[in-house]
mmCIF file of C-alpha atoms in Angstrom:
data_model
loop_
_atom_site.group_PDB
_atom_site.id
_atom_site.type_symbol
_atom_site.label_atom_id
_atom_site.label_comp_id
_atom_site.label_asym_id
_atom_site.label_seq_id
_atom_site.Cartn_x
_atom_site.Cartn_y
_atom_site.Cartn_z
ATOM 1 C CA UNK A 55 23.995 -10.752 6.049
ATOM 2 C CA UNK A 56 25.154 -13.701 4.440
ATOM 3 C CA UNK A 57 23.780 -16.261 2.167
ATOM 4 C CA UNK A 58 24.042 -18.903 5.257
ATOM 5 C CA UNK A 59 21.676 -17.396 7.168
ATOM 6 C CA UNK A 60 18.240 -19.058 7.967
ATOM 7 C CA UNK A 61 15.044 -17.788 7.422
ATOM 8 C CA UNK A 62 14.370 -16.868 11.128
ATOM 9 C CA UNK A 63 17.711 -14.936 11.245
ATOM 10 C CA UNK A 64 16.595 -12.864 8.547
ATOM 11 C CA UNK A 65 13.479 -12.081 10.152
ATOM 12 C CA UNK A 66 15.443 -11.330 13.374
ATOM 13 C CA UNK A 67 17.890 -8.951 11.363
ATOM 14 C CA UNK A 68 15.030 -7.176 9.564
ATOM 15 C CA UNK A 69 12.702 -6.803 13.121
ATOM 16 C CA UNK A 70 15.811 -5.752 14.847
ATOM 17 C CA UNK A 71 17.249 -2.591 11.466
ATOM 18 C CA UNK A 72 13.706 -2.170 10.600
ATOM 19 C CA UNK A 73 11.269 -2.690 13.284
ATOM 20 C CA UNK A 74 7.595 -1.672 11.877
ATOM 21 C CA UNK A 75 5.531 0.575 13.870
ATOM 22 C CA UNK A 76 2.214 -1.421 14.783
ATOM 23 C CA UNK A 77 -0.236 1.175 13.806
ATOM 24 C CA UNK A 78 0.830 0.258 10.295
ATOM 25 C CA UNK A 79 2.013 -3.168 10.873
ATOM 26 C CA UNK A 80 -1.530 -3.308 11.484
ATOM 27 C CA UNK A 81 -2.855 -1.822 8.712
ATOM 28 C CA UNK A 82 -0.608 -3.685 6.231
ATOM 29 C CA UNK A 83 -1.666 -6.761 7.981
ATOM 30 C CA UNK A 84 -5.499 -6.268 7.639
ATOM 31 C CA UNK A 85 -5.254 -5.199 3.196
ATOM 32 C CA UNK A 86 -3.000 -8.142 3.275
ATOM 33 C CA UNK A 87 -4.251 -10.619 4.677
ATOM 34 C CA UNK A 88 -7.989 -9.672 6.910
ATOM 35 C CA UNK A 89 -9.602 -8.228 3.827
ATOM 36 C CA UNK A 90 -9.183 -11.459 1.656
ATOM 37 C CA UNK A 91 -11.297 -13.629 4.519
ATOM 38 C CA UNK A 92 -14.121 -11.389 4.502
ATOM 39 C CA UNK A 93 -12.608 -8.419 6.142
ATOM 40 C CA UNK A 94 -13.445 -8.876 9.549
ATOM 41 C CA UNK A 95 -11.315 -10.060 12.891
ATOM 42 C CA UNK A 96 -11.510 -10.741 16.481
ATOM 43 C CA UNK A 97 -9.327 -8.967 18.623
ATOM 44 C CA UNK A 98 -7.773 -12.559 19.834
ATOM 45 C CA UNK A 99 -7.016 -13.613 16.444
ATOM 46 C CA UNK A 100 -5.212 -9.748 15.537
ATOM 47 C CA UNK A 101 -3.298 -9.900 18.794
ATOM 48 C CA UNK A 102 -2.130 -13.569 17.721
ATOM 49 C CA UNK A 103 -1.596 -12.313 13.979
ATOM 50 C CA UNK A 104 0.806 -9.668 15.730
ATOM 51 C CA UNK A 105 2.064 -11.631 18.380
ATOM 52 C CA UNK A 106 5.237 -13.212 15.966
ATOM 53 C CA UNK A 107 6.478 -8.923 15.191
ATOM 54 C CA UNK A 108 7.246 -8.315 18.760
ATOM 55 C CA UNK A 109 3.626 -6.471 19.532
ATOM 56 C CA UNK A 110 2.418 -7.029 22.737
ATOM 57 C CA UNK A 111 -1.443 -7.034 23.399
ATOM 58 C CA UNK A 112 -1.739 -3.475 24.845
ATOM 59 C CA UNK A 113 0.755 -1.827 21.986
ATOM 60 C CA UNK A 114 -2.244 -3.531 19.681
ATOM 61 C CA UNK A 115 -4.796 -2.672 21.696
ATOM 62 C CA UNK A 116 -3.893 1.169 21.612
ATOM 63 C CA UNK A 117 -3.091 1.022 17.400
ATOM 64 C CA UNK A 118 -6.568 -0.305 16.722
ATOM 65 C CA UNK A 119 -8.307 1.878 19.156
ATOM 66 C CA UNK A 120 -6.015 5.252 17.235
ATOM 67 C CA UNK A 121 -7.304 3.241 13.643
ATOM 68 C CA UNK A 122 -10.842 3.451 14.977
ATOM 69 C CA UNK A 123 -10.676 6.960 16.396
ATOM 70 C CA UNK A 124 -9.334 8.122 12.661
ATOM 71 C CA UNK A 125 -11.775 6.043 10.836
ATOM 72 C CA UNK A 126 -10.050 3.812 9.459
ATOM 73 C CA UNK A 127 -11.283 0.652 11.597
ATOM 74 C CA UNK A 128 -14.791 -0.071 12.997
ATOM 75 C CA UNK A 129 -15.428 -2.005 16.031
ATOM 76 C CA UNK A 130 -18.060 -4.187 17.290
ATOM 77 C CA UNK A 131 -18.867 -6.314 20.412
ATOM 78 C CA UNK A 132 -20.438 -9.323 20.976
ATOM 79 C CA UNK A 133 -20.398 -9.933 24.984
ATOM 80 C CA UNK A 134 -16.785 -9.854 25.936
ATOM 81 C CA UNK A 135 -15.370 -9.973 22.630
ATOM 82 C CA UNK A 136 -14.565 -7.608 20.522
ATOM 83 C CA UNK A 137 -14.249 -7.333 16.363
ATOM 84 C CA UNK A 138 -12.393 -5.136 14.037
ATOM 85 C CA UNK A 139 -13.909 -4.712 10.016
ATOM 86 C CA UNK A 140 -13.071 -1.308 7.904
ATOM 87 C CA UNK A 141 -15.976 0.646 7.678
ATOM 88 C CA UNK A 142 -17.812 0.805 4.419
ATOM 89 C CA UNK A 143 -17.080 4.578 3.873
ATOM 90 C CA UNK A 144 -13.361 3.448 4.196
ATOM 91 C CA UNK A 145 -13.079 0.827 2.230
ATOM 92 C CA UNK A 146 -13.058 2.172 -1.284
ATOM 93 C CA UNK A 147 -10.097 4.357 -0.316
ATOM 94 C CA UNK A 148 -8.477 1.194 1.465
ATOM 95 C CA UNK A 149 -8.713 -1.154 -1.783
ATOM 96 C CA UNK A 150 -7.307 1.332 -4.173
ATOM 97 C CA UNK A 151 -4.195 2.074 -2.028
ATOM 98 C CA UNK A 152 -3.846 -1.441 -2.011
ATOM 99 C CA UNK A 153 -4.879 -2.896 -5.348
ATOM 100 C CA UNK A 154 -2.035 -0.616 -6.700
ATOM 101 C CA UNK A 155 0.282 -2.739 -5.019
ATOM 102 C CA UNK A 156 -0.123 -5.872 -5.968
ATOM 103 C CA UNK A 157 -1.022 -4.539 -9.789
ATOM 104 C CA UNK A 158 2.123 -4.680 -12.462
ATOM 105 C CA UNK A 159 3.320 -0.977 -13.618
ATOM 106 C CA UNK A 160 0.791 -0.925 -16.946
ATOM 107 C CA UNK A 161 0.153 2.685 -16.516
ATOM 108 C CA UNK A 162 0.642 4.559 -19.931
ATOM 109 C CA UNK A 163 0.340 8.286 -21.238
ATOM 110 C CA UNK A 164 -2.075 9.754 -23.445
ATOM 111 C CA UNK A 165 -0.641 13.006 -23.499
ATOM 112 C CA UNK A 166 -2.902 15.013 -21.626
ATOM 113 C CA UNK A 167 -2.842 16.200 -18.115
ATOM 114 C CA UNK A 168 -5.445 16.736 -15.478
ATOM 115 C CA UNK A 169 -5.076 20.245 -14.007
ATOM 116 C CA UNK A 170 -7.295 21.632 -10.713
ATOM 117 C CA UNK A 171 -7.179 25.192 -10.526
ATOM 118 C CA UNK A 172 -8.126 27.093 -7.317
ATOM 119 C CA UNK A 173 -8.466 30.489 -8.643
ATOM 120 C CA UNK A 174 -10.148 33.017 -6.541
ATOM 121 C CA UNK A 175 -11.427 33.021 -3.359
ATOM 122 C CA UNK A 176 -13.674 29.605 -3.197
ATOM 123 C CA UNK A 177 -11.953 27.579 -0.817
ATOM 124 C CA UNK A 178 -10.924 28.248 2.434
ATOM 125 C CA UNK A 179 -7.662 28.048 4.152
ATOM 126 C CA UNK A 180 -8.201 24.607 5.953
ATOM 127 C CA UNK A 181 -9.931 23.840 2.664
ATOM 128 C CA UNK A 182 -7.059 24.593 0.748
ATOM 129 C CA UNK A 183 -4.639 22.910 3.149
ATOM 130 C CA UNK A 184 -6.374 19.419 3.435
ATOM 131 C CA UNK A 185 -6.640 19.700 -0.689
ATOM 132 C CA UNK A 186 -2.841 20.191 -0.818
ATOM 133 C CA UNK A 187 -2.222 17.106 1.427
ATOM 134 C CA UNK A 188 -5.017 14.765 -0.619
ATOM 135 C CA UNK A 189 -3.538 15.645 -3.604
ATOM 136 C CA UNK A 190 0.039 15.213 -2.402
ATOM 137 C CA UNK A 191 -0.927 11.753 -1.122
ATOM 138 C CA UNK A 192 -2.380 11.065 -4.579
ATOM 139 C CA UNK A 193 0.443 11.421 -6.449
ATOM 140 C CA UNK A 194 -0.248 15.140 -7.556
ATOM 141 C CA UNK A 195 2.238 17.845 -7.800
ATOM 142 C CA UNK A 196 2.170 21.768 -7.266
ATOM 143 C CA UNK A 197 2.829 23.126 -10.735
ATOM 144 C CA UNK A 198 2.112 26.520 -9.871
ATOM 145 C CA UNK A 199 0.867 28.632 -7.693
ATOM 146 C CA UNK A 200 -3.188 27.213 -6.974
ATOM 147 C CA UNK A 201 -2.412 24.660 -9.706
ATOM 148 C CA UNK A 202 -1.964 21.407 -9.117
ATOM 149 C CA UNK A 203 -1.803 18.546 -11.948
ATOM 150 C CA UNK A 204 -1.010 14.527 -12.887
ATOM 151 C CA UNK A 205 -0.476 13.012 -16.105
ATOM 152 C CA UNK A 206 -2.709 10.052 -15.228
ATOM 153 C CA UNK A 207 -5.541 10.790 -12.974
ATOM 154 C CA UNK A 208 -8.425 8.732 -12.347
ATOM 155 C CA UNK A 209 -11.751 10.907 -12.606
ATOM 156 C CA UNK A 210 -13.855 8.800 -9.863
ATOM 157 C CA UNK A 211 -10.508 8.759 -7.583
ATOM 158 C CA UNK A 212 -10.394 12.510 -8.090
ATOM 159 C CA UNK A 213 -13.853 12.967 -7.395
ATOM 160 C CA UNK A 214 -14.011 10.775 -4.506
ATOM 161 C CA UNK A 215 -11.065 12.861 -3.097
ATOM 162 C CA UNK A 216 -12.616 16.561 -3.793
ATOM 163 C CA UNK A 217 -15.538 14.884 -1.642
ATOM 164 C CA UNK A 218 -13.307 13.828 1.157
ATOM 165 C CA UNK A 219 -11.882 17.651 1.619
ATOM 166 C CA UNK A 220 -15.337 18.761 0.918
ATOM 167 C CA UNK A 221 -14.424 20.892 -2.129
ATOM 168 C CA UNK A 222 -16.287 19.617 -4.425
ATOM 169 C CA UNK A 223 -17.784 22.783 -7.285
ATOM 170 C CA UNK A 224 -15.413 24.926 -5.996
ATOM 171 C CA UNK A 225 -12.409 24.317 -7.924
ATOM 172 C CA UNK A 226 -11.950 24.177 -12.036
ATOM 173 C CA UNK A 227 -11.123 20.443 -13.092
ATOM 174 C CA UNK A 228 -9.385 20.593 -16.688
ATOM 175 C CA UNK A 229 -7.851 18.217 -19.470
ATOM 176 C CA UNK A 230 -4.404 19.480 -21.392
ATOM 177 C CA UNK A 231 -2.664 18.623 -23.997
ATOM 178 C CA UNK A 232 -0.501 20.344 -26.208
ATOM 179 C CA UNK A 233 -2.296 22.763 -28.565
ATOM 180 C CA UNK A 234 -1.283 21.727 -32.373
ATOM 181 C CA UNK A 235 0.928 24.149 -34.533
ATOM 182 C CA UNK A 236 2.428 26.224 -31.898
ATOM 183 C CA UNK A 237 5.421 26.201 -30.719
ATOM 184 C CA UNK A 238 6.157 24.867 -27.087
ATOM 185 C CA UNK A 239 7.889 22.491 -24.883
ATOM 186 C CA UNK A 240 6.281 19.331 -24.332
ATOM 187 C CA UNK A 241 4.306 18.349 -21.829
ATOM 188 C CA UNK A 242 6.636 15.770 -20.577
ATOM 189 C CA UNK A 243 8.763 18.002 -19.320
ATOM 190 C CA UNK A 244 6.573 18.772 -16.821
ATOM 191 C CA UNK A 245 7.397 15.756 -14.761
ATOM 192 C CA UNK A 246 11.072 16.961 -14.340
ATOM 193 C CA UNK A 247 9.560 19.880 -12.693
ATOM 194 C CA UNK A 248 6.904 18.662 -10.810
ATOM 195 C CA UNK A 249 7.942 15.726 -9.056
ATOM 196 C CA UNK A 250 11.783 14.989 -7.397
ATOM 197 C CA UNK A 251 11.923 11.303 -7.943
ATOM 198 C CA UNK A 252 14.910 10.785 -6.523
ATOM 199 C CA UNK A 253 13.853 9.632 -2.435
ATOM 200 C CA UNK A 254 11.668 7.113 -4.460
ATOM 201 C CA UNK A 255 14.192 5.540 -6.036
ATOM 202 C CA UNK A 256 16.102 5.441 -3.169
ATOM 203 C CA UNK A 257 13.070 4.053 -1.506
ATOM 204 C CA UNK A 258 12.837 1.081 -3.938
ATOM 205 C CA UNK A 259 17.051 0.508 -3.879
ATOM 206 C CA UNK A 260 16.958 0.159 -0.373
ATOM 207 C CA UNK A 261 14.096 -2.338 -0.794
ATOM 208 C CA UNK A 262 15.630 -4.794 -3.134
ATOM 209 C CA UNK A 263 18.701 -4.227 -0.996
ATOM 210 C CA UNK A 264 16.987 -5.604 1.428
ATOM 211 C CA UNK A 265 14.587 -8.223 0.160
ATOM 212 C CA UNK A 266 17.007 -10.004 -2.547
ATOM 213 C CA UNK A 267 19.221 -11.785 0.047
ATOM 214 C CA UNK A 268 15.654 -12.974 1.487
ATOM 215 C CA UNK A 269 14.658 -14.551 -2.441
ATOM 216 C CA UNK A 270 18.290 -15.366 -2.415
ATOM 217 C CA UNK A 271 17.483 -17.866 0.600
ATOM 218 C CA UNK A 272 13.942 -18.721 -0.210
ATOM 219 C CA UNK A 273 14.399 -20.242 -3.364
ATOM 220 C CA UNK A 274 16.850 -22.725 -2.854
ATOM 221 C CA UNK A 275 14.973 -23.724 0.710
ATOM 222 C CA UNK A 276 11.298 -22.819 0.092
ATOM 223 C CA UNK A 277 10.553 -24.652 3.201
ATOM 224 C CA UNK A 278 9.686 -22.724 5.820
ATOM 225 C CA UNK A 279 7.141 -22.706 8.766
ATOM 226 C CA UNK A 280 4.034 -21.442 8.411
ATOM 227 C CA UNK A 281 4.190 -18.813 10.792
ATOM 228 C CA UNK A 282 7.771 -17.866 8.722
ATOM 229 C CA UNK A 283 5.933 -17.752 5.466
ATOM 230 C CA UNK A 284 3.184 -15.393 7.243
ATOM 231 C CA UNK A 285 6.014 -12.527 8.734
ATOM 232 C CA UNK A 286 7.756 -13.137 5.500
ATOM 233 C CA UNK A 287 4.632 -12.170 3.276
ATOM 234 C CA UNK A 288 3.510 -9.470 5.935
ATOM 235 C CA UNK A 289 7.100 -7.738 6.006
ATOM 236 C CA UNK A 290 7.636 -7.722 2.312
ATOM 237 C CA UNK A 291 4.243 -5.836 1.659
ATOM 238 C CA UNK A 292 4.585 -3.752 4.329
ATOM 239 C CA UNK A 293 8.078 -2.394 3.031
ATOM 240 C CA UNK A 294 7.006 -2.543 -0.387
ATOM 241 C CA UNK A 295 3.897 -0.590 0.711
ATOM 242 C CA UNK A 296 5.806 2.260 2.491
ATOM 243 C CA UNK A 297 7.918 3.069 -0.642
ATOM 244 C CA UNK A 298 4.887 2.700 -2.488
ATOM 245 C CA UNK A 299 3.075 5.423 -0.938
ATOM 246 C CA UNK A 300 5.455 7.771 -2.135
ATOM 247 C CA UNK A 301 5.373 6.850 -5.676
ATOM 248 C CA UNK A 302 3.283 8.745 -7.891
ATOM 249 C CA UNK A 303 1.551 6.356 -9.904
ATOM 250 C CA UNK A 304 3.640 8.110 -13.150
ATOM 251 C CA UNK A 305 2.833 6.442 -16.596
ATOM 252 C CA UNK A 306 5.646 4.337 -17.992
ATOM 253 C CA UNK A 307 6.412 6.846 -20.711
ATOM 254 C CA UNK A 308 7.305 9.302 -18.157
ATOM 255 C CA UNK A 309 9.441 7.475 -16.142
ATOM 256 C CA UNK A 310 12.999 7.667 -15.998
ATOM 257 C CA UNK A 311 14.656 4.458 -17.783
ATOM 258 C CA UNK A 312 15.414 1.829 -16.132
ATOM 259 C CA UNK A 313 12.881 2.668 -13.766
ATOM 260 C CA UNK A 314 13.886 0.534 -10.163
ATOM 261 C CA UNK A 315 10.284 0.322 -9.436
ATOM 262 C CA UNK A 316 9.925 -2.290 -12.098
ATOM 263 C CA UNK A 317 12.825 -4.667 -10.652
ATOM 264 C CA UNK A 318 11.130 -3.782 -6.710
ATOM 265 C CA UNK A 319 7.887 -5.017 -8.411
ATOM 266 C CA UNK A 320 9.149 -8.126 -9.611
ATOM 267 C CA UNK A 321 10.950 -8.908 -6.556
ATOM 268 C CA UNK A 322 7.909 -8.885 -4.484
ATOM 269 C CA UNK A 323 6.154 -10.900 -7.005
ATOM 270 C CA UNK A 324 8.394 -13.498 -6.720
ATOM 271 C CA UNK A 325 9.344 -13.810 -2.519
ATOM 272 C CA UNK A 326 5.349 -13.359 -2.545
ATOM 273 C CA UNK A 327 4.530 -16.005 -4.500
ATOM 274 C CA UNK A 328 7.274 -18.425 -2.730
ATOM 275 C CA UNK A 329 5.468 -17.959 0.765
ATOM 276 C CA UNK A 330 1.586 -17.253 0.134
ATOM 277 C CA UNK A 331 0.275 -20.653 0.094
ATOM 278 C CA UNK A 332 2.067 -21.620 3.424
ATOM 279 C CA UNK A 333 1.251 -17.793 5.033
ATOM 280 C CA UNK A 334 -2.329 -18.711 4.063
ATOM 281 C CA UNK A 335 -2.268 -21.584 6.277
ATOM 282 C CA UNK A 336 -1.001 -19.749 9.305
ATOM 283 C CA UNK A 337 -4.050 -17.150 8.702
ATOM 284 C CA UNK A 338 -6.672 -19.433 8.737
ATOM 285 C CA UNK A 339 -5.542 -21.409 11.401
ATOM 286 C CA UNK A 340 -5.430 -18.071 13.379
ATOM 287 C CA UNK A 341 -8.895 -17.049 12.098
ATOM 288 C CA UNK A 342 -10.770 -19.913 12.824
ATOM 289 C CA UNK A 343 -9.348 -20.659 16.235
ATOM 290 C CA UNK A 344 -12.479 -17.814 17.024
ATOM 291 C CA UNK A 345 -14.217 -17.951 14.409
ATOM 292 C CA UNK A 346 -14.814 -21.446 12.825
ATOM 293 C CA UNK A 347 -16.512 -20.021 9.914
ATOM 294 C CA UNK A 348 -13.697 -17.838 9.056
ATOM 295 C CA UNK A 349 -13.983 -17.746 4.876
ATOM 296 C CA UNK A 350 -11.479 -18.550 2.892
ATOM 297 C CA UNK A 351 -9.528 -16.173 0.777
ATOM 298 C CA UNK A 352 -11.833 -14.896 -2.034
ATOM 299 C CA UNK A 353 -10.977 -14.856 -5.783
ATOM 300 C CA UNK A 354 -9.321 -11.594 -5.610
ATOM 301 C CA UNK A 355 -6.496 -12.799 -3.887
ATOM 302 C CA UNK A 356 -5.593 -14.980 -6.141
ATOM 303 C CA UNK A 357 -5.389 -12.592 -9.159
ATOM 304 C CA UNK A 358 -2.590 -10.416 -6.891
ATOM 305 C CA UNK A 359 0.581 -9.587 -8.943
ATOM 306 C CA UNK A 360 -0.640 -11.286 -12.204
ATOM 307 C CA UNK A 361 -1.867 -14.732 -10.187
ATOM 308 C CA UNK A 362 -1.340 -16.830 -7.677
ATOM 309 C CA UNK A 363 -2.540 -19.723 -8.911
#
């Protein structure tokens, strides 16, 4: 790629190395841009949302009806229509994966760890397997055998989670931190041990490796097409997103220095802030060609990587 590229070339290049699977095209695309406007869509207005990636009407039709069948989506009729919304019981889950997006790296260490011990014989096999994959997802690592800890958990995300896997009273929940006067290693080196940062890193390389020639081009020519602005905003989240879910969520004290997921933050700050405005357009446009009422983007949007406005 070349700085003489256009816009639209870019996009081709990226749809054509990277094409996004639609299942999570579609997910990106409703904590992007569906939940701002109230959270709900009509099936015309998705398929049109999609239509600019390359996914065809039944390739939707299938994702949403998987999304549904795992609970991630809801769906509703009205006659021959048909609307998509995130169910209640869903939603909590789906705004913190994505609030930690668009939120600057702030995270910091008091020195203590959260540690969930499943000694003895209180869980049960399935149990224990669907608690290592929650945790894993979370950010958690397996510091021993039946012990699994993070340096920065949230109690109401942990509790929300030892719900989910239906766990919860079964398993003991403890705060560390180094024990005064006796000799040890510090609890920092735990990190080294627990987690292999280095496919996240990776992860973030490749994404400024691909996203600076994109802020490269979009700052001397910010003017692009609505519907460019909109695959634009929707492909930088939804690579920024993937790498994201890998990340642990460590606090900045524990991070290796530099840390690349500082500069991958800041580059999607700044491409994002280039094409929201215009990418807004192209969403309510879309929206309201069903749905006249369609809201516009709530407050909360605008407060996405330190403000919009």
């Amino acid at each position: 790629m070349t700085t003489t590229m256009t816009c639209d070339d870019w996009i081709a290049h990226f749809l054509a190395t990277e094409p996004p699977r639609s299942k999570s095209l579609v997910v990106t695309i409703f904590g992007d841009a569906i939940v701002p406007h109230g959270g709900m869509v009509w099936l015309g207005s998705l398929i049109n949302l999609l239509e600019p990636f390359g996914v065809n009407d039944r390739l939707l039709r299938t994702s949403v009806f998987r999304l549904a069948q795992e609970g991630w989506l809801g769906a509703q009729r009205d006659g021959r229509r048909s609307s998509y919304a995130i169910p209640a019981d869903a939603m909590a889950r789906f705004s913190r994966a994505y609030r930690r997006i668009y939120a600057p790296l702030q995270l910091h260490w008091d020195g203590n760890w959260t540690l969930l011990l499943s000694a003895g014989g209180n869980i049960t096999p399935a149990e224990r397997s669907a608690l290592r994959k929650e945790l894993l997802w979370q950010g958690y690592s397996m510091i021993a055998p039946g012990i699994f800890g993070h340096p920065a958990a949230e109690a109401d995300v942990l509790e929300a989670l030892l719900g989910r896997v239906g766990v919860q009273g079964k398993l003991y929940v403890c705060r560390a931190s180094t024990l005064p006067q006796v000799s040890a290693r510090p609890l920092s080196d735990m990190v080294a041990e627990g987690w292999d940062l280095s496919d996240v890193e990776a992860g973030y390389q490749n994404f400024m490796a691909q996203f600076t020639p994109l802020l490269d081009l979009l700052r001397p020519q910010p003017a692009v097409s609505t519907q460019q602005a909109f695959v634009v905003r929707s492909l930088l989240i939804h690579a920024y997103r993937r790498v994201q879910l890998h990340d642990p969520q460590l606090p900045v004290e524990l991070l290796p220095d530099p840390w690349p997921g500082t500069q991958a933050y800041e580059l999607a700050r700044d491409i994002y802030r280039l094409v929201f405005a215009q990418a807004e357009e192209f969403i309510m446009a879309t929206l309201r060609r069903e749905d006249e009422h369609a809201p516009e983007a709530d407050d909360s949007f605008y407060q996405r990587f330190g403000g919009l406005r």
